[in-house]
Short mmCIF file of C-alpha atoms and ligand atoms in Angstrom, two decimals:
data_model
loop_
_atom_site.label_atom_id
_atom_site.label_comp_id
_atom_site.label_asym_id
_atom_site.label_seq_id
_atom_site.Cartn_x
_atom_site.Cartn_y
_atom_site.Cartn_z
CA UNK A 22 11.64 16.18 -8.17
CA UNK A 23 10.87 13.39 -10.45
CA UNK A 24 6.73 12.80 -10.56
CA UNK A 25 7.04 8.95 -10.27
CA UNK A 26 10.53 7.09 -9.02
CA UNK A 27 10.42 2.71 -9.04
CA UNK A 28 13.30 0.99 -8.94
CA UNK A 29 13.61 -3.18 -9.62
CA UNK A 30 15.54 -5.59 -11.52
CA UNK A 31 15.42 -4.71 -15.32
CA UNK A 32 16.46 -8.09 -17.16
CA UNK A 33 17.53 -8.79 -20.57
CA UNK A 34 14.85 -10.81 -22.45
CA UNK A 35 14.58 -13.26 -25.30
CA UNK A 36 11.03 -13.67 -26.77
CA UNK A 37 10.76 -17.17 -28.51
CA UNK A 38 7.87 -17.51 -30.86
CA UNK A 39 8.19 -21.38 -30.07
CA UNK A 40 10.16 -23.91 -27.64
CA UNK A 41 13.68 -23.23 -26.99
CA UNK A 42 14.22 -26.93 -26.73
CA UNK A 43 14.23 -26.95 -30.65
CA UNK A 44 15.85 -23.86 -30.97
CA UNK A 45 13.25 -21.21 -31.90
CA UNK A 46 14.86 -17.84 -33.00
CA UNK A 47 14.52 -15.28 -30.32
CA UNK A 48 13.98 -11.35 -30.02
CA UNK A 49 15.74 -9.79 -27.57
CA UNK A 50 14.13 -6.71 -25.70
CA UNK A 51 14.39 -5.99 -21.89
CA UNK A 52 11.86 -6.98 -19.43
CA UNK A 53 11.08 -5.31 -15.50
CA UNK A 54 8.23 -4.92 -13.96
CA UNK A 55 9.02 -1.53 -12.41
CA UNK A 56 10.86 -0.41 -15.85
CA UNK A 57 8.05 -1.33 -18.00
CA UNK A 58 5.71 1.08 -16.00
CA UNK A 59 8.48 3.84 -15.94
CA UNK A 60 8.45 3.51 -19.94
CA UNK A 61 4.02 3.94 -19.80
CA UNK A 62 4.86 6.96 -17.89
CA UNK A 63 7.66 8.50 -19.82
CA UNK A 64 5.08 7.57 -22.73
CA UNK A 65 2.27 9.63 -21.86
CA UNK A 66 4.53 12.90 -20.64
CA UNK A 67 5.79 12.54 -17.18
CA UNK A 68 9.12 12.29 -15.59
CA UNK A 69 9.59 8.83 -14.35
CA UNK A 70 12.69 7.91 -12.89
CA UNK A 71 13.93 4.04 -12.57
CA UNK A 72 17.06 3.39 -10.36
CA UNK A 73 18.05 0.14 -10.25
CA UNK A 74 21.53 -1.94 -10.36
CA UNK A 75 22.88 -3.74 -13.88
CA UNK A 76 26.10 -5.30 -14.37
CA UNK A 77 28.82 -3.91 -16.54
CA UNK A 78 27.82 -6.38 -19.41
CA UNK A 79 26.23 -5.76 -22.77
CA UNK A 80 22.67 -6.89 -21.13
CA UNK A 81 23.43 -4.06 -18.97
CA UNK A 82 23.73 -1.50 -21.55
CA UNK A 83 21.05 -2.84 -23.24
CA UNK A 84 19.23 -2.23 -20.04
CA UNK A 85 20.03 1.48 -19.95
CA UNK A 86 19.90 2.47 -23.60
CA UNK A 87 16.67 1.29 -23.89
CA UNK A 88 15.14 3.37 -21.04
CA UNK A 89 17.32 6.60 -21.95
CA UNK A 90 16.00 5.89 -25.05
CA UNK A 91 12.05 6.00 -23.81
CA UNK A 92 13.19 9.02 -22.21
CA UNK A 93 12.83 7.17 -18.30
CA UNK A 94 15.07 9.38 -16.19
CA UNK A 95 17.93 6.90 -15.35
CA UNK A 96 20.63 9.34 -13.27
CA UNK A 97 20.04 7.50 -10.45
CA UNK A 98 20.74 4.00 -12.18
CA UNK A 99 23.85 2.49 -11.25
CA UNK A 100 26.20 -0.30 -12.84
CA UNK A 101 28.10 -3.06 -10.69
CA UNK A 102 30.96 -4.61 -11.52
CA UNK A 103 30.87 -7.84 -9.37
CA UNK A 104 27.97 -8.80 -10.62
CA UNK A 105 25.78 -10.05 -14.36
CA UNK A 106 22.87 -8.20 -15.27
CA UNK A 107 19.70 -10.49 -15.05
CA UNK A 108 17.87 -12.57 -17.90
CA UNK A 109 14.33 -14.02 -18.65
CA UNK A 110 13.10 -16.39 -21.25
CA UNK A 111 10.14 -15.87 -22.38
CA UNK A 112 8.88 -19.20 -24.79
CA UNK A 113 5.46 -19.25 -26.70
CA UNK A 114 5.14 -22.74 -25.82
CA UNK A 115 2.03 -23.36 -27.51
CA UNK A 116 -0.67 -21.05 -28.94
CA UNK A 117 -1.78 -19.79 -25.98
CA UNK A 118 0.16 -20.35 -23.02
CA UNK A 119 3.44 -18.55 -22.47
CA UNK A 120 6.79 -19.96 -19.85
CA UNK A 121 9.29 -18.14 -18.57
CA UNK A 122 12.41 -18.81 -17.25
CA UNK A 123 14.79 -16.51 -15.00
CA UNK A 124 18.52 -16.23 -14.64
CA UNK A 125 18.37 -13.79 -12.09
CA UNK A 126 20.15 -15.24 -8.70
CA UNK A 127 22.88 -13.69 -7.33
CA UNK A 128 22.25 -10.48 -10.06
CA UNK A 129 23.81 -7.13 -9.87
CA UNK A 130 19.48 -6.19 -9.38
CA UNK A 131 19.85 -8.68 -6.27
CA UNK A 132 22.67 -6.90 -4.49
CA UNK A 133 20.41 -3.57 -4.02
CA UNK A 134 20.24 -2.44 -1.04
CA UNK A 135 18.68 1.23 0.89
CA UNK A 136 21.86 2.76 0.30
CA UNK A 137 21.52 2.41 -3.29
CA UNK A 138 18.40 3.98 -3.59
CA UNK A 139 18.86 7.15 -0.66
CA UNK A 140 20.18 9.21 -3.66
CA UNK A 141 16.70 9.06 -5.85
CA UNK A 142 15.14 9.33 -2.51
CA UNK A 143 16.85 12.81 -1.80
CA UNK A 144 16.21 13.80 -5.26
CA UNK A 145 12.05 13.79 -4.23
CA UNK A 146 9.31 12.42 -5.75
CA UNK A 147 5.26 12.75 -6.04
CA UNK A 148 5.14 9.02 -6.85
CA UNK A 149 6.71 6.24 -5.06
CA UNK A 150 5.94 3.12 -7.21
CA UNK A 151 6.87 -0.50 -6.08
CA UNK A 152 6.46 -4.66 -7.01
CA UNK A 153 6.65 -7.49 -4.78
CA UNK A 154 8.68 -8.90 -7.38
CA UNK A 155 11.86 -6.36 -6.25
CA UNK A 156 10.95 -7.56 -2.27
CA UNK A 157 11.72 -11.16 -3.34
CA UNK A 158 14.42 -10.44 -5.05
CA UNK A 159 16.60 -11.03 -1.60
CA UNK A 160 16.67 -9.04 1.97
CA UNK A 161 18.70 -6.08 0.28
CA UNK A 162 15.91 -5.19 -1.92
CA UNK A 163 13.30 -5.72 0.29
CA UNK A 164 15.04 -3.97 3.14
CA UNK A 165 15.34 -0.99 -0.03
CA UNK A 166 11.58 -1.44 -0.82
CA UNK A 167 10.87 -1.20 2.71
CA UNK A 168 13.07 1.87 3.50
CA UNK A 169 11.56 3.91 0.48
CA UNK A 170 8.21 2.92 1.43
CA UNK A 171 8.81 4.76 5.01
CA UNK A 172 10.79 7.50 3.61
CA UNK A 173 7.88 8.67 0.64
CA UNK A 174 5.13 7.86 3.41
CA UNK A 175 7.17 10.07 6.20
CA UNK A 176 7.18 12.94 3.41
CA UNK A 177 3.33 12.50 2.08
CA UNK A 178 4.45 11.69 -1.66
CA UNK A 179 1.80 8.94 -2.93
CA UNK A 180 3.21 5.41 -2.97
CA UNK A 181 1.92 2.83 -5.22
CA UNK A 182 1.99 -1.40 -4.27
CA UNK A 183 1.67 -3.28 -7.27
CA UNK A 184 1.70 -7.28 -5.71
CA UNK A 185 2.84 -8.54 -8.85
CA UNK A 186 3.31 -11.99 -6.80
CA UNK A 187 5.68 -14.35 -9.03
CA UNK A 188 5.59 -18.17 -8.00
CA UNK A 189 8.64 -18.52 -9.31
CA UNK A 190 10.34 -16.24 -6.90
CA UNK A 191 8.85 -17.04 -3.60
CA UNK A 192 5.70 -18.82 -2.10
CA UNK A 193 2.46 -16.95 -1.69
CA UNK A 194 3.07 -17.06 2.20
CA UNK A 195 6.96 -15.50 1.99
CA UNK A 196 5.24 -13.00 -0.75
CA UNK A 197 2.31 -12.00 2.32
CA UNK A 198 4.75 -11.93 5.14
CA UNK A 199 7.26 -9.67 3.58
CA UNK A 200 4.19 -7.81 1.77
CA UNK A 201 2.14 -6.86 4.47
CA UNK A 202 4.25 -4.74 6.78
CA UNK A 203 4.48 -2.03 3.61
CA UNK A 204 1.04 -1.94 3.84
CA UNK A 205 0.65 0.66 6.55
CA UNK A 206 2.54 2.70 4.14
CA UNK A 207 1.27 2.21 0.84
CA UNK A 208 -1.39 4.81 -0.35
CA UNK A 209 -2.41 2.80 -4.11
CA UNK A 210 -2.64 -0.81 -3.38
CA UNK A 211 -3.08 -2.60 -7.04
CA UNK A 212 -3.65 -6.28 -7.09
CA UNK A 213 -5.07 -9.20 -9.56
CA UNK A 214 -7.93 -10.92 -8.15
CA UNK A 215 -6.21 -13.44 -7.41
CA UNK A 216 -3.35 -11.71 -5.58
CA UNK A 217 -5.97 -10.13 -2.34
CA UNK A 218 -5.28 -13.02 -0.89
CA UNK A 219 -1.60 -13.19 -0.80
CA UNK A 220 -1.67 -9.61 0.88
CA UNK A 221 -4.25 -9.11 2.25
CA UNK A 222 -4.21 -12.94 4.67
CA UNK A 223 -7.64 -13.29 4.07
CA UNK A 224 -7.35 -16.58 2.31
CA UNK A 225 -10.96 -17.53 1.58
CA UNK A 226 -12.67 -19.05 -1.41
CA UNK A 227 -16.07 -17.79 -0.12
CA UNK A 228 -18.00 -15.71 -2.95
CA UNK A 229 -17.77 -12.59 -0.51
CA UNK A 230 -13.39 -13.31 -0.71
CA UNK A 231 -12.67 -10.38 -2.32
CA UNK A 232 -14.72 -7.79 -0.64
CA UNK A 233 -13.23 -9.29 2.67
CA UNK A 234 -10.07 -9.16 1.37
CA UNK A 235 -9.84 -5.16 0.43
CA UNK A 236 -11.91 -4.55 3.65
CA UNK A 237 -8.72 -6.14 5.40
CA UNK A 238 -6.15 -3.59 3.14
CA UNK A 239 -8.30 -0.89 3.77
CA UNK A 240 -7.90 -1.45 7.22
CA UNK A 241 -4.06 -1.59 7.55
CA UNK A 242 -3.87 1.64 6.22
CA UNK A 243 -4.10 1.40 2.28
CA UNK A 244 -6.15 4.68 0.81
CA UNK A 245 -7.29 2.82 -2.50
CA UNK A 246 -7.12 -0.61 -3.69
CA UNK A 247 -7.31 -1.23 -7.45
CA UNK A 248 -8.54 -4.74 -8.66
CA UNK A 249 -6.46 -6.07 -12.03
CA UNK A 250 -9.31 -8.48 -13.70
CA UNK A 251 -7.56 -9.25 -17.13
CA UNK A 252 -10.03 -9.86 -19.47
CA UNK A 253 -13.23 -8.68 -17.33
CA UNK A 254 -11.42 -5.63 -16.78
CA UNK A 255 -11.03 -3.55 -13.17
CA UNK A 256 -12.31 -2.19 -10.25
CA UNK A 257 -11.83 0.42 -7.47
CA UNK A 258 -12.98 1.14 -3.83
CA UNK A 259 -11.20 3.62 -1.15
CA UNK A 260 -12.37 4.25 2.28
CA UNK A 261 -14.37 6.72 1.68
CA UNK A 262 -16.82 3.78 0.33
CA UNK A 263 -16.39 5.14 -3.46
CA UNK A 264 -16.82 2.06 -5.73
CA UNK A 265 -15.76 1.94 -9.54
CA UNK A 266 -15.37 -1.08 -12.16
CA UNK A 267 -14.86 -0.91 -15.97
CA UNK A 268 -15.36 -3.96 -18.44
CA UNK A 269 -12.31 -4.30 -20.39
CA UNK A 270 -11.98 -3.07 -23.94
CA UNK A 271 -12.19 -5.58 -26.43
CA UNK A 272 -9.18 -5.25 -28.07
CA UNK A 273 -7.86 -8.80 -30.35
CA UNK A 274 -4.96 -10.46 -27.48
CA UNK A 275 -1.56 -10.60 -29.01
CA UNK A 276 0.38 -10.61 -25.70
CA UNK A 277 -0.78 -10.53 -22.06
CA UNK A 278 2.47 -10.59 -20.47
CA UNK A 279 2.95 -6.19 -19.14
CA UNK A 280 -0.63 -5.30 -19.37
CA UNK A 281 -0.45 -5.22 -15.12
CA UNK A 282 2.02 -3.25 -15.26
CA UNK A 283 0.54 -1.11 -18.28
CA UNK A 284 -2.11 -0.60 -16.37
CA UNK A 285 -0.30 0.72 -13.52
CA UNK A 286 1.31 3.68 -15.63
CA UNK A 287 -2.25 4.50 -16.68
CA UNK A 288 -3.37 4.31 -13.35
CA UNK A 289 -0.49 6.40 -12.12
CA UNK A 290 -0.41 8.99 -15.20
CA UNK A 291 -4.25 9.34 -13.91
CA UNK A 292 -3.32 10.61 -10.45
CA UNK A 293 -0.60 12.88 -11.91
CA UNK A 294 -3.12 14.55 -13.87
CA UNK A 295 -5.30 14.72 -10.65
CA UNK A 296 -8.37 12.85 -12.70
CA UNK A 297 -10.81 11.22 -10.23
CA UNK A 298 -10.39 7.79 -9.29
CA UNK A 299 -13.03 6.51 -12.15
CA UNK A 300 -10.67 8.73 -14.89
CA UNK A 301 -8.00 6.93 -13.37
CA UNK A 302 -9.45 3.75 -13.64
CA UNK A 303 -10.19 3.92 -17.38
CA UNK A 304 -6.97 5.22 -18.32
CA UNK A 305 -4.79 2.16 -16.22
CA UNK A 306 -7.84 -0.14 -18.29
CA UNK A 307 -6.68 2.01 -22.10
CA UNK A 308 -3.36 1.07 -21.16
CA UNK A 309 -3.76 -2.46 -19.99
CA UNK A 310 -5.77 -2.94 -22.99
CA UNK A 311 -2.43 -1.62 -25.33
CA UNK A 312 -0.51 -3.84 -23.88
CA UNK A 313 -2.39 -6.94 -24.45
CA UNK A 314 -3.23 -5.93 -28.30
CA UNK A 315 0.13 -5.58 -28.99
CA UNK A 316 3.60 -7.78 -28.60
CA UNK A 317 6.39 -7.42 -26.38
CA UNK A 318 5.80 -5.62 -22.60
CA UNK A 319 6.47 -2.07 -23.31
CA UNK A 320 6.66 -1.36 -26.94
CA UNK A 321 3.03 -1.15 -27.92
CA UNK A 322 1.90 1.32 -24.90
CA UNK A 323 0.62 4.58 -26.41
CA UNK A 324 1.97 8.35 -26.85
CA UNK A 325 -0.78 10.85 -25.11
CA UNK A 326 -1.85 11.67 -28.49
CA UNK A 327 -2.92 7.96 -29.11
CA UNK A 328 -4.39 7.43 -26.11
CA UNK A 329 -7.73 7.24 -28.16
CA UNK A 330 -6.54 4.72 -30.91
CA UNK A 331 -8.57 1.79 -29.38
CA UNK A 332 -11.70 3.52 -30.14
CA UNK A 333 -11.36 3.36 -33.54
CA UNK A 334 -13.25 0.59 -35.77
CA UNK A 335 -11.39 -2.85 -35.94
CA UNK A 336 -9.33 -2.90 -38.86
CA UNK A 337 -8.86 0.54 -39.26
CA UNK A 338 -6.28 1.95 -41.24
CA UNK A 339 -4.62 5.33 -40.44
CA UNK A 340 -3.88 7.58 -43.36
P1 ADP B 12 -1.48 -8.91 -14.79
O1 ADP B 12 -0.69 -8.73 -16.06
O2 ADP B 12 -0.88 -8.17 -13.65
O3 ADP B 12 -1.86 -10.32 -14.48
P2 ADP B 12 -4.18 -8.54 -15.79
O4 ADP B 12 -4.02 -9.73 -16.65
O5 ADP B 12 -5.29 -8.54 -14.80
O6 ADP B 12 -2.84 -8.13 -15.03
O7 ADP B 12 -4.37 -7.30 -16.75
C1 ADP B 12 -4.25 -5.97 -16.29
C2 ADP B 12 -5.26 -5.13 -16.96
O8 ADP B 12 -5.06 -5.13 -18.38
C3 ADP B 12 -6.70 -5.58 -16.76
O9 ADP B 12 -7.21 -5.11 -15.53
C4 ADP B 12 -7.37 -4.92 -17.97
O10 ADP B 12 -7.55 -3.55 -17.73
C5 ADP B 12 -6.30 -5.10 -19.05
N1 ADP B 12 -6.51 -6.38 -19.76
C6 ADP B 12 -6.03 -7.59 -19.41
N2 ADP B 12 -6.45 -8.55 -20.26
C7 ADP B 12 -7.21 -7.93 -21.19
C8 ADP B 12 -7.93 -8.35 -22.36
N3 ADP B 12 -7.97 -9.63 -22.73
N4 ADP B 12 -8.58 -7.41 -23.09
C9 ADP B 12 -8.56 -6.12 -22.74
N5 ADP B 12 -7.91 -5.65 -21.64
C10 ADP B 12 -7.24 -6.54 -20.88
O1 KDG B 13 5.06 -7.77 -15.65
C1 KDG B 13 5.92 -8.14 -16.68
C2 KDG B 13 7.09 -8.76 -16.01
O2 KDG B 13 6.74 -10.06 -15.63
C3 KDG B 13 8.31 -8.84 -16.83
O3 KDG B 13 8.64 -7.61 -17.43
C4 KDG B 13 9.48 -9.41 -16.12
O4 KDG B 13 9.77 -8.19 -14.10
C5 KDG B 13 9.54 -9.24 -14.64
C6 KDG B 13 9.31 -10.44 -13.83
O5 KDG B 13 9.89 -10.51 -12.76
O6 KDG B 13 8.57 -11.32 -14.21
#
């Protein structure tokens, strides 16, 4: 068995340093949520394993190179003919605000469904690790989140919720109502701030909000819920009552867009190495942190043995 298995859509992606209404030149990488926290894994030493669907199209094999390539375990990924493979846009607008745009209706990632994913599920796993963004991807791959949910529960492997609620995917209240019924299944439940709401029900702009809202998770069965805070950093609590938060590192911002799901293959590589939930919590904040001070989703998250770069003076040179 595999120590972590996530599945999703894995998308090509263009990165434009400016509008793409006056034609700004574009990078092209690839772009999942679920992928990007396979690669943080595969990163820092353990065997991740993505399965997902791509079509049989150059974005597709762009798809898979690049994970075989960051040595993410992709036996279990499959290729369909019938269908593209997904695309985002990702435009720099202006300095600091970033759009994104999705071509990802009616994808091969779309057409998943649990039959698709039984094989990874037979091949066993410590880690489950799933997005909301693959449950709004369409009934198939919900029903698939839903099934592996069960399945990893059923056999006591650990299984990981990352929200990750998109707006332009599905409303907050489609996001909660397909959401919560994981929840008596999901051991890790990792949210932004301003996601406890859309899972949890407890809508409420009341100062005590958030502590209402992971009382509610804790409740339906969640083990540990894990508070994203960008830029003010994270927090933990469990029902045992434990209680954690870490500041964020000051690091210089080059790119926000991955640090959640950096954070999550921090968090994750933190349980695998059986640290305690405050080791845990300042590894997922080292990796969020990498992902911020450096472009693109993936490509700046850190080998083990430069886990401690971000200590080092600003402006440092390496030689
Ligand atoms: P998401 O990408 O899911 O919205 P956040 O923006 O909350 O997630 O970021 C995830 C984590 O990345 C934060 O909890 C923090 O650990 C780290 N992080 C985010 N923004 C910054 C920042 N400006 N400086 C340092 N670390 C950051
Ligand atoms: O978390 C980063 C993701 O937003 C990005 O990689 C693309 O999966 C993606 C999505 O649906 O936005």
């Amino acid at each position: 068995p595999v120590d972590v298995l996530t599945f999703g859509e894995t998308m090509l992606a263009a990165q434009l340093p400016g509008s793409l209404a006056v034609g700004a030149q574009a990078r092209t990488t690839v772009a999942g949520a679920e992928s990007n926290v396979a690669i943080g894994l595969a990163r820092l030493g353990h065997r991740a394993a993505w399965a997902g669907l791509v079509g049989d199209d150059e974005p597709g094999r762009l798809v898979l190179r690049t994970l075989r390539g960051e040595g993410v375990d992709i036996t279990r990924a499959a290729t369909r003919a019938t269908a593209p493979t997904g695309a985002m846009l990702r435009e720099q607008r202006v300095a600091d605000l970033v759009r994104v745009h999705y071509w990802r209706s009616g994808s091969a990632a779309s057409l998943l469904t649990p039959a698709d994913i039984e094989p990874a599920l037979g091949d066993g796993a410590r880690v489950l690790h799933l997005t909301g963004i693959t449950c709004a991807l369409g009934p198939g791959p919900l029903e698939a989140a839903r099934a592996a949910a069960a399945h990893a529960h059923a056999r006591g492997w650990t299984v990981a919720l990352d929200v990750n609620h998109r707006q332009r995917l599905w409303t907050a209240e489609e996001a909660g109502t397909a959401l919560r019924p994981l929840l008596p299944h999901v051991t890790v439940l990792i949210a932004s701030d301003d996601e406890l709401p859309v899972v949890s029900g407890a809508f409420s702009d009341s100062p005590d909000g958030e502590e209402r809202a992971v009382d509610a998770l804790l409740d339906s069965g969640v083990r540990e819920v894990v508070v994203k805070r960008g830029g003010e950093g994270a927090a933990y609590r469990d029902r045992q009552g434990v209680r954690h938060s870490v500041p964020a590192l000051r690091v210089p911002v080059r790119d926000t867009v991955g640090a959640g799901d950096a954070f999550c293959a921090g968090y994750l590589s933190g349980l695998l190495d059986g640290l305690p939930p405050a080791g845990r919590l300042a590894r997922a904040n080292t990796l969020g942190a990498f992902a911020v001070a450096s472009d693109g989703d993936w490509e700046g998250l850190p080998r083990r043995d430069e886990l401690g770069l971000l200590a080092a003076a600003p402006g440092t040179a390496i030689r």
